[in-house]
XYZ file of C-alpha atoms in Angstrom:
635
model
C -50.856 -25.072 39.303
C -48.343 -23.468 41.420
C -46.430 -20.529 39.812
C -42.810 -20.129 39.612
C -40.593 -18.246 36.854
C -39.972 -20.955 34.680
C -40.827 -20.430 30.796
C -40.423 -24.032 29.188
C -40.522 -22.689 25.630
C -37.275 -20.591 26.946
C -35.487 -23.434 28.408
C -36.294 -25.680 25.318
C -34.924 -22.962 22.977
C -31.689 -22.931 25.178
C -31.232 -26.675 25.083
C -31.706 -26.649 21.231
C -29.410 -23.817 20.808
C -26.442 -25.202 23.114
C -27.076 -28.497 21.180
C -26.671 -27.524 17.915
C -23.584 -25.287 18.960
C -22.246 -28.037 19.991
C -22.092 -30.505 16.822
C -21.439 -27.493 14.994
C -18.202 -26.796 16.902
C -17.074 -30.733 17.021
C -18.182 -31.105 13.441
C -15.774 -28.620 12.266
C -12.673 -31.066 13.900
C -12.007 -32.355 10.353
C -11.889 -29.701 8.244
C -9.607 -27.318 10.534
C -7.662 -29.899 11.442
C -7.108 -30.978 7.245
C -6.558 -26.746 6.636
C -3.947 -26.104 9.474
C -2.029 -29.613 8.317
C -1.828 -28.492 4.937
C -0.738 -25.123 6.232
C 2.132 -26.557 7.487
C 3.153 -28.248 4.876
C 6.540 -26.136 3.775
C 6.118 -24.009 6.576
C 9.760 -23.651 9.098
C 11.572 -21.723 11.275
C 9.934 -20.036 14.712
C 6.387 -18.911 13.093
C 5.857 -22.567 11.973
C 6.421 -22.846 15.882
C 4.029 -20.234 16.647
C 1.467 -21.582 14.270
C 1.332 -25.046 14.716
C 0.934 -24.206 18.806
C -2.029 -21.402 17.599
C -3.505 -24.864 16.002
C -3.045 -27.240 18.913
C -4.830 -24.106 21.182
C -8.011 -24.224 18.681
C -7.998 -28.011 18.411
C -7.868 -27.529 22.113
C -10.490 -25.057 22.917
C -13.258 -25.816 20.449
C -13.842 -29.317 21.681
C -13.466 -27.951 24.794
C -16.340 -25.512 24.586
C -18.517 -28.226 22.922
C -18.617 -30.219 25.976
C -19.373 -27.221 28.561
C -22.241 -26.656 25.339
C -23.167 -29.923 25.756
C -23.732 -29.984 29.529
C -25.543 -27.141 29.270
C -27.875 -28.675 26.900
C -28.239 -31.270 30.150
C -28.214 -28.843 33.067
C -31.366 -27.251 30.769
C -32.871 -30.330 30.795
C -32.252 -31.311 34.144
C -33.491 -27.982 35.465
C -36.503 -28.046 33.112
C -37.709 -31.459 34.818
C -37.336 -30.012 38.450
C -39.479 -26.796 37.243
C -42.056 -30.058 36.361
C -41.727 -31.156 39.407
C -41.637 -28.181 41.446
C -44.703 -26.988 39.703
C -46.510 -30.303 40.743
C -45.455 -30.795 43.990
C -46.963 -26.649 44.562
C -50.086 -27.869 43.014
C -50.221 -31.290 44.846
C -49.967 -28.955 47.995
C -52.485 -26.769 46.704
C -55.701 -29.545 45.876
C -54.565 -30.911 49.358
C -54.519 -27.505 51.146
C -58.033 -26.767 49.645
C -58.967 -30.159 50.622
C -58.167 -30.358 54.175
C -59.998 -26.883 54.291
C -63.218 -28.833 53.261
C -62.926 -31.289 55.997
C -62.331 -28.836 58.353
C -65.254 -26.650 56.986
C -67.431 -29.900 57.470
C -66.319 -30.728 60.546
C -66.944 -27.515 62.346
C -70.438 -27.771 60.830
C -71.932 -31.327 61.542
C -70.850 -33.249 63.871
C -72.438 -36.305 62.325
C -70.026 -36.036 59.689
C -66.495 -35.370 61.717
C -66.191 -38.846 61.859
C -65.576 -39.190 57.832
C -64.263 -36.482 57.510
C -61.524 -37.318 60.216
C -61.325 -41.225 58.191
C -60.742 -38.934 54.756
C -57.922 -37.049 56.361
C -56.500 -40.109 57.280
C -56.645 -41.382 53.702
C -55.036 -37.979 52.168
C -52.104 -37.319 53.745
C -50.662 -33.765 53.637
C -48.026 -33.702 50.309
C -44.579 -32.938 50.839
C -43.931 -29.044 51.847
C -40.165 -29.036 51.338
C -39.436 -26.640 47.966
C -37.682 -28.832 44.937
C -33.927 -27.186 44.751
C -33.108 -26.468 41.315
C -29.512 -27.352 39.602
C -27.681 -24.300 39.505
C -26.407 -23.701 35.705
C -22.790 -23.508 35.949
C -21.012 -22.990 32.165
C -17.718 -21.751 32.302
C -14.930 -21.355 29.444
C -12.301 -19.574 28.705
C -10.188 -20.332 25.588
C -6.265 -20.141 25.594
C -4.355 -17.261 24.468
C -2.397 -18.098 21.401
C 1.037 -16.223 20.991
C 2.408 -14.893 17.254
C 5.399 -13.502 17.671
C 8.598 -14.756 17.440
C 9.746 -13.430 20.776
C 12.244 -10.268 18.596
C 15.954 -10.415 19.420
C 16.644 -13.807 17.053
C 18.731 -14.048 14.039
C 16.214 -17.026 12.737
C 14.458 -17.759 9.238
C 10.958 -18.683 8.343
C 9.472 -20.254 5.324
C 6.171 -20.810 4.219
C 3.780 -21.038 1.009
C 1.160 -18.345 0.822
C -0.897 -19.977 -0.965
C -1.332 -22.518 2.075
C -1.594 -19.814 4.363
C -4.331 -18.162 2.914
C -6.395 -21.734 2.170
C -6.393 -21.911 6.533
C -7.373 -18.510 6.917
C -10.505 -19.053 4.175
C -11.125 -21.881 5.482
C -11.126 -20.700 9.227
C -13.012 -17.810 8.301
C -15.241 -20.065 6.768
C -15.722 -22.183 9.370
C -15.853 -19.164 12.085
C -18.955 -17.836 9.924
C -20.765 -20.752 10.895
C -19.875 -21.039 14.197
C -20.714 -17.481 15.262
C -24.448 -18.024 13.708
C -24.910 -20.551 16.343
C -22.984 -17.993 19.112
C -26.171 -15.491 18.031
C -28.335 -18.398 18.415
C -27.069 -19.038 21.603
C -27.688 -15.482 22.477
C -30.339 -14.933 21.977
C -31.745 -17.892 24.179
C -29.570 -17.544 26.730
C -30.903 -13.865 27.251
C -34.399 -14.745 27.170
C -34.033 -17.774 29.556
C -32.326 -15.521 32.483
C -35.191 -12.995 31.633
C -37.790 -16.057 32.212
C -36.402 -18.338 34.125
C -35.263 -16.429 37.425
C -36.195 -19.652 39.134
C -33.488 -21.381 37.792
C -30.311 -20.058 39.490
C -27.137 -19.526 37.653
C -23.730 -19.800 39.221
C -21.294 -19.136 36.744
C -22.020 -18.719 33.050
C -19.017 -17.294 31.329
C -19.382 -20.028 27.676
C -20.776 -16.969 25.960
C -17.611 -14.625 26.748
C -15.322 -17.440 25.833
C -16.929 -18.665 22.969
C -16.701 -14.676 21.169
C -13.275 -14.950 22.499
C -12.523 -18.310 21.019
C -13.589 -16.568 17.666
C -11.484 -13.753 18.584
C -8.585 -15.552 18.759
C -8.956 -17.996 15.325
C -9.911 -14.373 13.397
C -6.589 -13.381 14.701
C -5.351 -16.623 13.409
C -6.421 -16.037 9.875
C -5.464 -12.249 10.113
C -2.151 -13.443 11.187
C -1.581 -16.107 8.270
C -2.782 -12.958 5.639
C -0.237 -10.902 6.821
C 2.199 -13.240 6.679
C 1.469 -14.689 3.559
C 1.209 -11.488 2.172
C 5.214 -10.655 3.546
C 6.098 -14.177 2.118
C 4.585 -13.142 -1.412
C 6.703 -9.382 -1.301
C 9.623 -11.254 -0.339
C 9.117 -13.387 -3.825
C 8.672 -17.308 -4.049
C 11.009 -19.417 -2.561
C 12.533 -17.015 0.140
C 12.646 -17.219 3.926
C 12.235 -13.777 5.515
C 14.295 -13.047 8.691
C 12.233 -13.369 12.052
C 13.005 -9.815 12.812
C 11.077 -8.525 10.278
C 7.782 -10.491 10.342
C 7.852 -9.691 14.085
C 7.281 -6.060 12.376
C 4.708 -6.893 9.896
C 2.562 -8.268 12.573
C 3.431 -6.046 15.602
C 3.684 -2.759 13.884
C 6.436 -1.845 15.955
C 9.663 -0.966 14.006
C 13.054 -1.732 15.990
C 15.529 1.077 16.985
C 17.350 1.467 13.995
C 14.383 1.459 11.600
C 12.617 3.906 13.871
C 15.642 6.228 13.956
C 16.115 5.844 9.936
C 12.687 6.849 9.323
C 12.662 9.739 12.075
C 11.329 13.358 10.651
C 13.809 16.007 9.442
C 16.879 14.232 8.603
C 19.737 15.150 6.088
C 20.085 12.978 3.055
C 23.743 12.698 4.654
C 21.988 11.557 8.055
C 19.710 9.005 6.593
C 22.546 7.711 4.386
C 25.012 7.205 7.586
C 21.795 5.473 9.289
C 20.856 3.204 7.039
C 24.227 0.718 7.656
C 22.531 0.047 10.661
C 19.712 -2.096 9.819
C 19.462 -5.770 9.616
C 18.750 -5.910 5.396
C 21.280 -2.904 4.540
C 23.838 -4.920 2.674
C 21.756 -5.942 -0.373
C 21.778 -9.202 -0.267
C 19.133 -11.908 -1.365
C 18.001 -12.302 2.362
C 18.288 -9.021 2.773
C 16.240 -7.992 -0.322
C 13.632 -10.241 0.635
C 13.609 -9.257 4.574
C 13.119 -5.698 3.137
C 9.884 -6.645 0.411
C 8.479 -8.535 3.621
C 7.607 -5.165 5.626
C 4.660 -3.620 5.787
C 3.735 -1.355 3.076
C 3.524 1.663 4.904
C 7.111 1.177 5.811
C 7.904 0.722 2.181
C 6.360 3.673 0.990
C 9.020 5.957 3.516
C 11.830 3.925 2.393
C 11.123 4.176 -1.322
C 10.746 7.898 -1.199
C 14.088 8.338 0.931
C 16.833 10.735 0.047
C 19.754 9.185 0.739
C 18.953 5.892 0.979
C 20.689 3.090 -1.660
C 18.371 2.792 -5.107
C 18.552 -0.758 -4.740
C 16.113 -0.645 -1.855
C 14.372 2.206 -2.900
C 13.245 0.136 -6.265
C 12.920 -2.865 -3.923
C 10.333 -0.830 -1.779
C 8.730 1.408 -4.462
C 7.807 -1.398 -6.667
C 6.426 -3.546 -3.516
C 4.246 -0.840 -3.308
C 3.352 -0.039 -6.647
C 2.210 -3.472 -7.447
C -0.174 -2.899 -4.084
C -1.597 0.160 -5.417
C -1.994 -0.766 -8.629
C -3.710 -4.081 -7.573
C -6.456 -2.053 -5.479
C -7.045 0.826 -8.053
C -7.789 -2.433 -10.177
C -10.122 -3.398 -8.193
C -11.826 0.012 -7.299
C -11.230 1.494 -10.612
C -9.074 4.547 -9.089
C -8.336 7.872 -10.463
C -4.440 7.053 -10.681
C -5.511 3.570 -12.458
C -3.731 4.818 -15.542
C -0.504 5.912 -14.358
C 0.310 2.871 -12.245
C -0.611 1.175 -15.215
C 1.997 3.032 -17.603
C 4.496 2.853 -14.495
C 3.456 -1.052 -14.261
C 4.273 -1.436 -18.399
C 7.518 1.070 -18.385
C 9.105 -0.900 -15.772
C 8.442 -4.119 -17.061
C 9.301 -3.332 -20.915
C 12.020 -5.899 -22.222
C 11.960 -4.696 -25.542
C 15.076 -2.257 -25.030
C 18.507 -3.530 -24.712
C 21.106 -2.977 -21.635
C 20.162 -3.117 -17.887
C 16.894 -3.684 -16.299
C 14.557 -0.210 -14.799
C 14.255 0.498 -11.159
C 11.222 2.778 -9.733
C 13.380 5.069 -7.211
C 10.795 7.404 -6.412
C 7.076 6.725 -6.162
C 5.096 9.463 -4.256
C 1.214 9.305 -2.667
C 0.265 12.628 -5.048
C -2.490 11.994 -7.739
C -1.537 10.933 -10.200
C 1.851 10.091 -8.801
C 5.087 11.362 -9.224
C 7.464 9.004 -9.901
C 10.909 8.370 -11.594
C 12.229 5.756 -13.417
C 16.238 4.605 -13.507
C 17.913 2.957 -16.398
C 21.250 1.243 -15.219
C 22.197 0.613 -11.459
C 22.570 3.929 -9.983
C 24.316 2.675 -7.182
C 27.002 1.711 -8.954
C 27.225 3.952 -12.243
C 30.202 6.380 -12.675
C 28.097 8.426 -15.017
C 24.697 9.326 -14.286
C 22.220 11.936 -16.058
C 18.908 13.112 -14.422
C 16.718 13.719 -17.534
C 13.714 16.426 -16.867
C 10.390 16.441 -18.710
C 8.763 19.900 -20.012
C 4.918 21.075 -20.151
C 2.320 18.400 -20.215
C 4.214 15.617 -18.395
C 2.954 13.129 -16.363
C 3.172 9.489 -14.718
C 0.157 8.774 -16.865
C 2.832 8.815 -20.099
C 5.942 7.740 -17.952
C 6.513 5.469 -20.893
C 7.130 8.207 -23.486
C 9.607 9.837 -21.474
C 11.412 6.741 -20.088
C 11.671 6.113 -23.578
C 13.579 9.123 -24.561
C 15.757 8.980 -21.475
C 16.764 5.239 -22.841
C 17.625 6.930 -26.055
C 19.895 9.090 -24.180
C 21.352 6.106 -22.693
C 21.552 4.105 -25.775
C 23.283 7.160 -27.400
C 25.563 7.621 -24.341
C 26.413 3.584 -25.238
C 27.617 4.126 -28.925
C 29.182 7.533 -28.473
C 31.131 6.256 -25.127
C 31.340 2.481 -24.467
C 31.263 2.766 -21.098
C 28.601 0.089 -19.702
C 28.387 1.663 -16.038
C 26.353 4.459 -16.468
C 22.604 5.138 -15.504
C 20.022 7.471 -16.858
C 17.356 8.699 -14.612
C 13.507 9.195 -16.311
C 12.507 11.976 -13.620
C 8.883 12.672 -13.652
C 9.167 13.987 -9.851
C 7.321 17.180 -10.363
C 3.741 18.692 -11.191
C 4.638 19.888 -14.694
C 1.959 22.476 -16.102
C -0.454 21.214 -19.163
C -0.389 21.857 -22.513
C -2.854 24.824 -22.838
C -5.656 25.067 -25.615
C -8.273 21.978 -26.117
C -10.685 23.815 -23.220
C -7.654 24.059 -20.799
C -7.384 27.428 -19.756
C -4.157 26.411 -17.013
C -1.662 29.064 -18.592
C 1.232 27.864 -15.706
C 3.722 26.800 -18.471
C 3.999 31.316 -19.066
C 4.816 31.341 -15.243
C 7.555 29.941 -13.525
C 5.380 28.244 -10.165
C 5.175 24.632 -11.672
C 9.243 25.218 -12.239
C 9.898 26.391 -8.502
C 8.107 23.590 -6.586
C 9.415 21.248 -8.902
C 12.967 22.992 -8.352
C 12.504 21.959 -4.624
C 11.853 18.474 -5.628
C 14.571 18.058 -8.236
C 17.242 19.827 -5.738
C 16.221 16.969 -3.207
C 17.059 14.273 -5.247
C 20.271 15.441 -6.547
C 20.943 16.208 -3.053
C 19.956 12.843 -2.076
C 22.400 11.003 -4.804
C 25.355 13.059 -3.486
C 24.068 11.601 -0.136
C 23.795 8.152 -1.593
C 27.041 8.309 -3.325
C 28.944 10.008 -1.341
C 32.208 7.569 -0.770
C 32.673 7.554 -4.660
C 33.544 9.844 -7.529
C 30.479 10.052 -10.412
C 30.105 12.109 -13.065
C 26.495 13.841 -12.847
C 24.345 15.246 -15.764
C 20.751 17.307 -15.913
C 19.557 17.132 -18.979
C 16.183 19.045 -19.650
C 13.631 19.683 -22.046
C 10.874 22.416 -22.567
C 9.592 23.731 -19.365
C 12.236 21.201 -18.092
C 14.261 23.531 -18.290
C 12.906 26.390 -16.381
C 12.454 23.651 -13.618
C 16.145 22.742 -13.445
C 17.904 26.069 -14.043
C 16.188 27.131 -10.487
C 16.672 23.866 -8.730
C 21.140 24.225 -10.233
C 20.547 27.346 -8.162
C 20.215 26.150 -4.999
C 22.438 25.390 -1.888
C 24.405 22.670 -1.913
C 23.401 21.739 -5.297
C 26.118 20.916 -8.035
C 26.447 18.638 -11.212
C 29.003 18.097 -13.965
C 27.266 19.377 -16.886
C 23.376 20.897 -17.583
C 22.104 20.420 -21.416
C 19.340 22.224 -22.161
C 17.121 21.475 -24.977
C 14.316 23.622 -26.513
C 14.264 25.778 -23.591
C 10.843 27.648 -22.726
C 13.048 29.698 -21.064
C 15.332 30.425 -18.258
C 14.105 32.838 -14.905
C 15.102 36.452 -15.550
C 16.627 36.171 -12.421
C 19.388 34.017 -13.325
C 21.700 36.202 -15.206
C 24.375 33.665 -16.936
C 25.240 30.109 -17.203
C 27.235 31.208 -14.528
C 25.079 31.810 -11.836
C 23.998 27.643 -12.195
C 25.575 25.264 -10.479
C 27.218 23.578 -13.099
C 30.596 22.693 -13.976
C 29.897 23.329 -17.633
C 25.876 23.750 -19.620
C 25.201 23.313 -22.733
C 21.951 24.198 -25.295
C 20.441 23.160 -28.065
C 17.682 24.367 -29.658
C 16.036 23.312 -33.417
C 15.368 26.346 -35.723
C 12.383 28.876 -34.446
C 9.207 28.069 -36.671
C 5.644 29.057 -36.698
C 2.750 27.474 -35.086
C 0.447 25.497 -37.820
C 1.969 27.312 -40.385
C 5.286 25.525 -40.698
C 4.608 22.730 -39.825
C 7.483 19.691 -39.355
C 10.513 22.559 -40.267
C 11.569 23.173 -37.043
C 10.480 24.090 -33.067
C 7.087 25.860 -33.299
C 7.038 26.231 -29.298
C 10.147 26.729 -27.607
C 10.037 30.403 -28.758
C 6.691 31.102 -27.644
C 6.970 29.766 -24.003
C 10.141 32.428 -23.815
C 8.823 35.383 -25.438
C 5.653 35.449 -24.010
C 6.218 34.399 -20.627
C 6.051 36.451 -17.320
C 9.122 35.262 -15.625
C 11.440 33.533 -18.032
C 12.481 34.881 -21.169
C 15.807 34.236 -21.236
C 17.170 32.059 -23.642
C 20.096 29.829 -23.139
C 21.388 29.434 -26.800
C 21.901 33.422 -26.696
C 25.518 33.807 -26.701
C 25.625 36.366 -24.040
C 24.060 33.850 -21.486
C 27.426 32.023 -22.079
C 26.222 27.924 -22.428
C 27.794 26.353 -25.258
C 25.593 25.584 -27.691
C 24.949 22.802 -30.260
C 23.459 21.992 -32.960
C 20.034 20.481 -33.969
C 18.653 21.141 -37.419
C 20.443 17.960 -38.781
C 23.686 17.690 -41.085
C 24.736 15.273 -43.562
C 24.230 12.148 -41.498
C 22.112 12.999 -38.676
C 18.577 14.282 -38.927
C 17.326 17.672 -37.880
C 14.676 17.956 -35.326
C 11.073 19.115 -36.644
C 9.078 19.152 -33.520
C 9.488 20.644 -30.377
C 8.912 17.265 -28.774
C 11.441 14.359 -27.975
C 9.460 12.191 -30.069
C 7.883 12.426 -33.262
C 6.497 10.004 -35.753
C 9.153 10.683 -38.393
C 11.467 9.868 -34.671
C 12.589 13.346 -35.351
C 12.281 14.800 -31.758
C 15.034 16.450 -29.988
C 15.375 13.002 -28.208
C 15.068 10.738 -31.180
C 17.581 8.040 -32.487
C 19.211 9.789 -35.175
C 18.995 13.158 -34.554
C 21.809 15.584 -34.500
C 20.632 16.355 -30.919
C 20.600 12.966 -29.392
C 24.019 12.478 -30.613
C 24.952 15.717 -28.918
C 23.317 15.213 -26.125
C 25.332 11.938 -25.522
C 28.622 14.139 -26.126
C 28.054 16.557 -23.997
C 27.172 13.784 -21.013
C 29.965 11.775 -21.303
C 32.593 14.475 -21.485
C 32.809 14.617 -25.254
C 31.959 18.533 -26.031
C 34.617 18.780 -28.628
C 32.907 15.625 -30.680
C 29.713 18.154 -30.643
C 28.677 19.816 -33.691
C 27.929 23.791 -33.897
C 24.593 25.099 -33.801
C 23.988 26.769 -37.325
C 22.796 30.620 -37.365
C 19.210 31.304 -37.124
C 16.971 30.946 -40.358
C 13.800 33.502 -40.678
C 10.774 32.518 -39.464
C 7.188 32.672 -41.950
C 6.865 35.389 -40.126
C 10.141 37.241 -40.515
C 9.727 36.695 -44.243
C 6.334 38.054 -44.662
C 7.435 41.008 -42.855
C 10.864 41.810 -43.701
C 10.196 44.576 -46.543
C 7.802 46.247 -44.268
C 9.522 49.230 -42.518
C 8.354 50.538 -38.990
C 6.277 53.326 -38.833
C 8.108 56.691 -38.526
């Protein structure tokens, strides 16, 4: 047998591989086909466009690639048969060659015998000597590239169903799965035929190439109809979504004025005098739901921006909360039960008046967050409420829930329906010690001056916001609250209407007076001074304690020589007293409970009612004052 590099078992391989490739990619015509037609279905405007020419390109290209498959199945074959050939016709030559070297042999030997062997040669003529040419393999493909964009610089629309969107892209994942089982297939014979087969020459073979490219391009497909289904489902059912902005879901790239809203180290004034320049800025339906269609990332900036309206701030923060909350779901996250209680605050209808808007939802774990009740876009009165020691997103309910009191009481005492209340859980607040915590931060004041930074940023960023009309602005703070506020009241360009303190844990030493905050007027409450587990629902058993034994912040702001007006909280004949030195309490007799003396002053002293407020009553004695009154000090 004559030897050339030809492996059969190779080129048999190949053939079955480029085959089966090949139904498998022409077998798949009816189900793609079926998924991109329903995909259509409700699907308009310039992405339709883009997507139904994506499906012509695949409808296109697959069958396309099944043929050049197919033919190479046949060049295989074809090839195979002249290796069979080639191989006989060198050992044909060979018996012959060995043959004729007999006769010759003979010949030369015995003359008696020349004579046959000269009639043999006759009778065995020489085989042809002329090498078989193989077929040269030539597979070539190269699939179409599909375009996605809308081109940018349009004013158009698109519409679509999600749901439809994402049935294609499981379904052309699906079917991609399958295919690129036969592409290692195919592979892998291909690469062991050009190792065996070097006989068999090969003029272009670029159907592996195309074919991952092929697959390249209908992953992008299904990436594609994710991301867009996933911008159609922010936007909310029903809506079309500008052009402009899917171009920046997909592309990544934000336009000019997006870019220069979102650009590092700008003034709440700056960002507010940027923001008329975007596409979605007036507030619209269209432009609420071009603004829920961008990416989350963008979101995330614009629902954490200073200066920025609240309406798109709660657009974007809730976009994204919904998105974080979805995948600590399904990871069971660390923050899984805050963006749960921000989830249920937000969506409580159980309280009367406006709906709740998320204006501030930050990356920190848990998050900060804060919580508006009542349009603050619009409102002419609006109070930032600001939660003491052991506050946090994972009980944004509790305090949301006193800040609606406050609105609720700022309703009855009032009337006027345009005002907003902001639940402001937008610092790091220290815990509650005892129970194995040894974090003694609420006797310090470093919680209080990072959050100061954070609470002087948004107050900075609603004078930003607001800035073209007149509002009437309140802090009012509880606990360690207060300590937070009193330094943020202190800072530049910082200002409000009115700051009401209740059971303060103390003011900084280094604020001398009501004076020294930046506050038109401040008022305090505080319940009677009681003793820890000893008298027990009478009165405030911590506010005292955070003061006197602090490091920093002793001062109390219901002393009369720190000059805030004070009020009164122990109750009188038709209010209730407070008990606790919480905002709620069981017996809802918490500085911030319905019914309380507080609350009602509270609501006066917000809504420019401090002669409605009643007067603090003196001081009572404490357990301790009692027990120790007859003892005299030690000469």
């Amino acid at each position: 047998m004559g030897a050339i590099e030809f492996d059969d078992a190779a080129a048999s391989n190949l053939e079955t591989a480029a085959g089966s490739a090949a139904d498998r990619l022409r077998g798949q015509s009816g189900t793609r086909r079926a998924a991109a037609d329903d995909a259509s279905t409700d699907f308009s405007g310039a992405y339709a466009d883009r997507f139904a020419a994506a499906a012509l390109a695949e409808s296109t290209d697959r069958p396309k690639l099944a043929s050049v498959l197919s033919d190479l199945r046949s060049q295989v074959r074809t090839v195979a048969a002249e290796a069979e050939r080639e191989r006989k016709r060198l050992a044909d030559h060979a018996a012959w060659e060995a043959r004729d070297q007999a006769r010759r042999v003979a010949v030369a030997a015995d003359t008696v015998h020349a004579v046959t062997a000269w009639g043999e040669g006759l009778l065995d003529p020489q085989p042809p000597d002329t090498p078989i040419r193989p077929t040269p393999i030539d597979a070539s493909f190269s699939p179409q590239e599909r375009s996605r964009s809308a081109g940018g610089g349009t004013n158009g629309r698109s519409s679509a169903d999600p749901s439809r969107l994402r049935s294609f892209a499981r379904e052309s994942r699906a079917a991609d799965t399958a295919a690129n089982e036969e592409l290692h297939q195919l592979q892998t014979a291909w690469s062991t035929f050009v190792a065996t087969c070097g006989w068999a020459p090969v003029d272009s073979a670029t159907f592996l190439g195309g074919f991952e490219r092929l697959l390249t391009e209908n992953a992008a497909d299904a990436a594609w109809a994710d991301q867009i289904a996933d911008a159609f489902d922010r936007a909310g059912g029903g809506h079309s979504v500008a052009d402009a902005a899917l171009d920046i879901v997909l592309s990544g790239a934000l336009p000019t004025a997006l870019r220069d809203l979102l650009a590092a180290g700008l003034s709440p004034s700056e960002v507010a005098s940027r923001w008329g320049a975007l596409d979605w800025a007036g507030g619209s339906p269209d432009d609420v739901a071009d603004l829920k269609a961008l990416p989350l990332a963008v979101l995330a900036q614009i629902g954490n921006l200073e200066g920025t309206p609240y309406w798109a701030r709660g657009v974007a923060n809730r976009a994204v909360l919904d998105a974080r909350l979805a995948a600590a779901e399904r990871n069971h996250g660390p923050d899984l039960p805050a963006l749960r209680d921000i989830t249920a605050t937000l969506d409580d209808k159980t309280h009367p008046g406006p709906g709740r808007t998320l204006i501030s939802l930050t990356t920190d774990s848990p998050p900060l967050a804060a919580i508006s009740i009542g349009n603050l876009d619009t409102a002419t009165n609006v109070t930032w409420a600001i939660p003491g020691m052991g506050s946090s997103t994972e009980k944004m309910s509790d305090w949301t829930d006193a800040a609606q009191n406050v609105y609720n009481e700022q309703a009855t005492v009032h009337g006027d329906p345009n005002h907003a209340v902001v639940a402001w859980m937008g610092y790091k607040a220290p815990p509650i010690p005892g129970n194995g915590n040894v974090d003694l931060g609420v006797f310090h004041s470093d919680y209080a001056e990072k959050g100061a930074d954070h609470l002087a940023d948004a107050l900075r960023g609603f004078d930003a916001a607001r800035s073209n009309s007149l509002v009437h602005t309140n802090v009012v703070a509880h606990s360690y609250g207060t300590t937070t506020a009193s330094i943020a009241l202190t800072e530049s360009d910082v200002h409000v209407d009115t700051f009401t303190t209740v059971a303060s844990a103390g003011i900084p030493d280094d604020i001398p007076s009501a004076s020294s905050i930046h506050a038109t007027h401040m008022y305090s409450g505080q319940a009677r001074d009681v003793t820890p587990l000893v008298e027990r629902d009478q009165g405030d058993q911590w506010a005292h304690i955070g003061r006197d034994h602090s490091t920093d912040h002793h001062k109390d702001p219901t002393d009369p020589d720190f000059g805030s007006t004070t009020f009164g909280a122990d109750g009188d004949d038709s209010l209730k007293g407070v008990t606790d030195h919480g905002v709620h309490t069981g017996g809802n007799t918490g500085y911030l409970d319905r019914g309380t003396e507080s609350l009602r002053n509270v609501a006066y002293a917000t809504t420019g009612q401090p002669d409605r407020m009643t007067e603090a009553r003196p001081p009572e004695p404490t357990w301790f004052d009692e027990q120790y009154a007859h003892r005299q000090p030690t000469p």
